[in-house]
């Protein structure tokens, strides 16, 4: 058993964030925290953007309570199942291994959320202001688009739909998942897959940031996380496709909005400076 409680998840996530920032920058990861706080205290624009991002994340947390207050009982799971059949079951059966399961859970539960924090830390350390702001904008876009779907286009997780024949392998490693983690992730909040969209977002931003090391890290993480959403029996292929489209949209809009928010020459110069690495 790897994880027994949210406390162990929090400790592991903290360690992974520190490691990701260190590996992504080869600098003191704790300096990123100082630079982040300084940016919050010296930039009203960044403070407002960060506040909006926190609000949208809280809205996602309380989405389940909002959903329960609605007199809306649609279920689009049968429709999704009719589109793709036993794709997830076939993939899970083919790859099922006692070695792959803990790695998949680790990336799905720990690395996913750690990358959100580490990305800001890496770009802060790189003094890449465009991509610090782009990350915040992209996260806001991801959740702002996904939450209405969770409210009005509910799709249940694959394992919970009996005809799928899929097992919920998460419980092999995190047996208290339903008690500890479920309040953060509704059973019918599948479409689009935020694990996919956020992972694709972090990958695109990483690849376009000029930090090649971090770009490779986010790409590897995205591939493993997307594999894990199927292997663990959580998401449908349809969820992944929608999540990929959302991630591509959010990342590119995030960069665009970041450039626009950094007025005139400042934004253009910062963006050009960090994209020079792409040609090296």
mmCIF file with all atom_site columns, C-alpha atoms in Angstrom, residues 28-101:
data_model
loop_
_atom_site.group_PDB
_atom_site.id
_atom_site.type_symbol
_atom_site.label_atom_id
_atom_site.label_alt_id
_atom_site.label_comp_id
_atom_site.label_asym_id
_atom_site.label_entity_id
_atom_site.label_seq_id
_atom_site.pdbx_PDB_ins_code
_atom_site.Cartn_x
_atom_site.Cartn_y
_atom_site.Cartn_z
_atom_site.occupancy
_atom_site.B_iso_or_equiv
_atom_site.pdbx_formal_charge
_atom_site.auth_seq_id
_atom_site.auth_comp_id
_atom_site.auth_asym_id
_atom_site.auth_atom_id
_atom_site.pdbx_PDB_model_num
ATOM 1  C CA . UNK A 1 28  ? 17.522  26.150 -5.156  1.00 0.00 ? 28  UNK A CA 1
ATOM 2  C CA . UNK A 1 29  ? 13.795  25.233 -5.234  1.00 0.00 ? 29  UNK A CA 1
ATOM 3  C CA . UNK A 1 30  ? 13.088  27.247 -2.094  1.00 0.00 ? 30  UNK A CA 1
ATOM 4  C CA . UNK A 1 31  ? 14.129  30.445 -3.847  1.00 0.00 ? 31  UNK A CA 1
ATOM 5  C CA . UNK A 1 32  ? 11.125  29.950 -6.126  1.00 0.00 ? 32  UNK A CA 1
ATOM 6  C CA . UNK A 1 33  ? 8.830   30.343 -3.105  1.00 0.00 ? 33  UNK A CA 1
ATOM 7  C CA . UNK A 1 34  ? 10.521  33.628 -2.215  1.00 0.00 ? 34  UNK A CA 1
ATOM 8  C CA . UNK A 1 35  ? 10.266  34.910 -5.794  1.00 0.00 ? 35  UNK A CA 1
ATOM 9  C CA . UNK A 1 36  ? 6.608   33.877 -5.973  1.00 0.00 ? 36  UNK A CA 1
ATOM 10 C CA . UNK A 1 37  ? 5.717   35.730 -2.768  1.00 0.00 ? 37  UNK A CA 1
ATOM 11 C CA . UNK A 1 38  ? 7.652   38.782 -3.940  1.00 0.00 ? 38  UNK A CA 1
ATOM 12 C CA . UNK A 1 39  ? 5.739   38.755 -7.238  1.00 0.00 ? 39  UNK A CA 1
ATOM 13 C CA . UNK A 1 40  ? 2.429   38.586 -5.373  1.00 0.00 ? 40  UNK A CA 1
ATOM 14 C CA . UNK A 1 41  ? 3.417   41.539 -3.186  1.00 0.00 ? 41  UNK A CA 1
ATOM 15 C CA . UNK A 1 42  ? 4.782   43.717 -5.989  1.00 0.00 ? 42  UNK A CA 1
ATOM 16 C CA . UNK A 1 43  ? 2.371   43.039 -8.848  1.00 0.00 ? 43  UNK A CA 1
ATOM 17 C CA . UNK A 1 44  ? -1.316  43.829 -8.425  1.00 0.00 ? 44  UNK A CA 1
ATOM 18 C CA . UNK A 1 45  ? -2.038  42.276 -11.801 1.00 0.00 ? 45  UNK A CA 1
ATOM 19 C CA . UNK A 1 46  ? -0.479  38.966 -10.802 1.00 0.00 ? 46  UNK A CA 1
ATOM 20 C CA . UNK A 1 47  ? -2.157  39.069 -7.401  1.00 0.00 ? 47  UNK A CA 1
ATOM 21 C CA . UNK A 1 48  ? -5.568  39.538 -9.053  1.00 0.00 ? 48  UNK A CA 1
ATOM 22 C CA . UNK A 1 49  ? -4.911  36.741 -11.543 1.00 0.00 ? 49  UNK A CA 1
ATOM 23 C CA . UNK A 1 50  ? -3.761  34.401 -8.791  1.00 0.00 ? 50  UNK A CA 1
ATOM 24 C CA . UNK A 1 51  ? -6.861  35.259 -6.740  1.00 0.00 ? 51  UNK A CA 1
ATOM 25 C CA . UNK A 1 52  ? -9.125  34.427 -9.706  1.00 0.00 ? 52  UNK A CA 1
ATOM 26 C CA . UNK A 1 53  ? -7.292  31.133 -10.192 1.00 0.00 ? 53  UNK A CA 1
ATOM 27 C CA . UNK A 1 54  ? -7.777  30.206 -6.530  1.00 0.00 ? 54  UNK A CA 1
ATOM 28 C CA . UNK A 1 55  ? -11.474 31.082 -6.797  1.00 0.00 ? 55  UNK A CA 1
ATOM 29 C CA . UNK A 1 56  ? -11.992 28.845 -9.833  1.00 0.00 ? 56  UNK A CA 1
ATOM 30 C CA . UNK A 1 57  ? -10.197 25.991 -8.069  1.00 0.00 ? 57  UNK A CA 1
ATOM 31 C CA . UNK A 1 58  ? -12.467 26.455 -5.055  1.00 0.00 ? 58  UNK A CA 1
ATOM 32 C CA . UNK A 1 59  ? -15.476 26.505 -7.377  1.00 0.00 ? 59  UNK A CA 1
ATOM 33 C CA . UNK A 1 60  ? -14.381 23.131 -8.697  1.00 0.00 ? 60  UNK A CA 1
ATOM 34 C CA . UNK A 1 61  ? -14.067 21.854 -5.134  1.00 0.00 ? 61  UNK A CA 1
ATOM 35 C CA . UNK A 1 62  ? -17.623 22.920 -4.296  1.00 0.00 ? 62  UNK A CA 1
ATOM 36 C CA . UNK A 1 63  ? -19.049 21.886 -7.664  1.00 0.00 ? 63  UNK A CA 1
ATOM 37 C CA . UNK A 1 64  ? -20.396 18.658 -6.151  1.00 0.00 ? 64  UNK A CA 1
ATOM 38 C CA . UNK A 1 65  ? -22.441 20.598 -3.603  1.00 0.00 ? 65  UNK A CA 1
ATOM 39 C CA . UNK A 1 66  ? -23.791 22.831 -6.350  1.00 0.00 ? 66  UNK A CA 1
ATOM 40 C CA . UNK A 1 67  ? -24.609 19.766 -8.444  1.00 0.00 ? 67  UNK A CA 1
ATOM 41 C CA . UNK A 1 68  ? -26.520 18.138 -5.594  1.00 0.00 ? 68  UNK A CA 1
ATOM 42 C CA . UNK A 1 69  ? -28.681 21.245 -5.238  1.00 0.00 ? 69  UNK A CA 1
ATOM 43 C CA . UNK A 1 70  ? -29.844 20.938 -8.868  1.00 0.00 ? 70  UNK A CA 1
ATOM 44 C CA . UNK A 1 71  ? -32.907 18.981 -9.868  1.00 0.00 ? 71  UNK A CA 1
ATOM 45 C CA . UNK A 1 72  ? -31.042 17.551 -12.847 1.00 0.00 ? 72  UNK A CA 1
ATOM 46 C CA . UNK A 1 73  ? -30.589 13.804 -13.250 1.00 0.00 ? 73  UNK A CA 1
ATOM 47 C CA . UNK A 1 74  ? -29.255 13.238 -16.760 1.00 0.00 ? 74  UNK A CA 1
ATOM 48 C CA . UNK A 1 75  ? -26.689 10.506 -17.329 1.00 0.00 ? 75  UNK A CA 1
ATOM 49 C CA . UNK A 1 76  ? -24.742 10.426 -20.590 1.00 0.00 ? 76  UNK A CA 1
ATOM 50 C CA . UNK A 1 77  ? -22.640 7.387  -19.642 1.00 0.00 ? 77  UNK A CA 1
ATOM 51 C CA . UNK A 1 78  ? -24.654 4.893  -21.751 1.00 0.00 ? 78  UNK A CA 1
ATOM 52 C CA . UNK A 1 79  ? -24.228 7.131  -24.783 1.00 0.00 ? 79  UNK A CA 1
ATOM 53 C CA . UNK A 1 80  ? -20.446 7.315  -24.301 1.00 0.00 ? 80  UNK A CA 1
ATOM 54 C CA . UNK A 1 81  ? -20.277 3.542  -23.795 1.00 0.00 ? 81  UNK A CA 1
ATOM 55 C CA . UNK A 1 82  ? -22.198 3.006  -27.026 1.00 0.00 ? 82  UNK A CA 1
ATOM 56 C CA . UNK A 1 83  ? -19.541 5.031  -28.870 1.00 0.00 ? 83  UNK A CA 1
ATOM 57 C CA . UNK A 1 84  ? -16.438 3.185  -27.679 1.00 0.00 ? 84  UNK A CA 1
ATOM 58 C CA . UNK A 1 85  ? -17.498 -0.107 -26.106 1.00 0.00 ? 85  UNK A CA 1
ATOM 59 C CA . UNK A 1 86  ? -14.730 -2.014 -24.308 1.00 0.00 ? 86  UNK A CA 1
ATOM 60 C CA . UNK A 1 87  ? -11.727 0.117  -25.298 1.00 0.00 ? 87  UNK A CA 1
ATOM 61 C CA . UNK A 1 88  ? -10.761 0.831  -21.674 1.00 0.00 ? 88  UNK A CA 1
ATOM 62 C CA . UNK A 1 89  ? -11.291 -2.777 -20.559 1.00 0.00 ? 89  UNK A CA 1
ATOM 63 C CA . UNK A 1 90  ? -9.128  -4.112 -23.378 1.00 0.00 ? 90  UNK A CA 1
ATOM 64 C CA . UNK A 1 91  ? -6.328  -1.672 -22.569 1.00 0.00 ? 91  UNK A CA 1
ATOM 65 C CA . UNK A 1 92  ? -6.527  -2.406 -18.849 1.00 0.00 ? 92  UNK A CA 1
ATOM 66 C CA . UNK A 1 93  ? -6.483  -6.174 -19.378 1.00 0.00 ? 93  UNK A CA 1
ATOM 67 C CA . UNK A 1 94  ? -3.544  -5.967 -21.787 1.00 0.00 ? 94  UNK A CA 1
ATOM 68 C CA . UNK A 1 95  ? -1.285  -3.865 -19.515 1.00 0.00 ? 95  UNK A CA 1
ATOM 69 C CA . UNK A 1 96  ? -2.433  -5.034 -16.071 1.00 0.00 ? 96  UNK A CA 1
ATOM 70 C CA . UNK A 1 97  ? 0.617   -5.547 -13.864 1.00 0.00 ? 97  UNK A CA 1
ATOM 71 C CA . UNK A 1 98  ? 1.455   -5.209 -10.173 1.00 0.00 ? 98  UNK A CA 1
ATOM 72 C CA . UNK A 1 99  ? 4.399   -3.028 -11.230 1.00 0.00 ? 99  UNK A CA 1
ATOM 73 C CA . UNK A 1 100 ? 2.433   -0.631 -13.435 1.00 0.00 ? 100 UNK A CA 1
ATOM 74 C CA . UNK A 1 101 ? -0.406  -0.007 -10.950 1.00 0.00 ? 101 UNK A CA 1
#
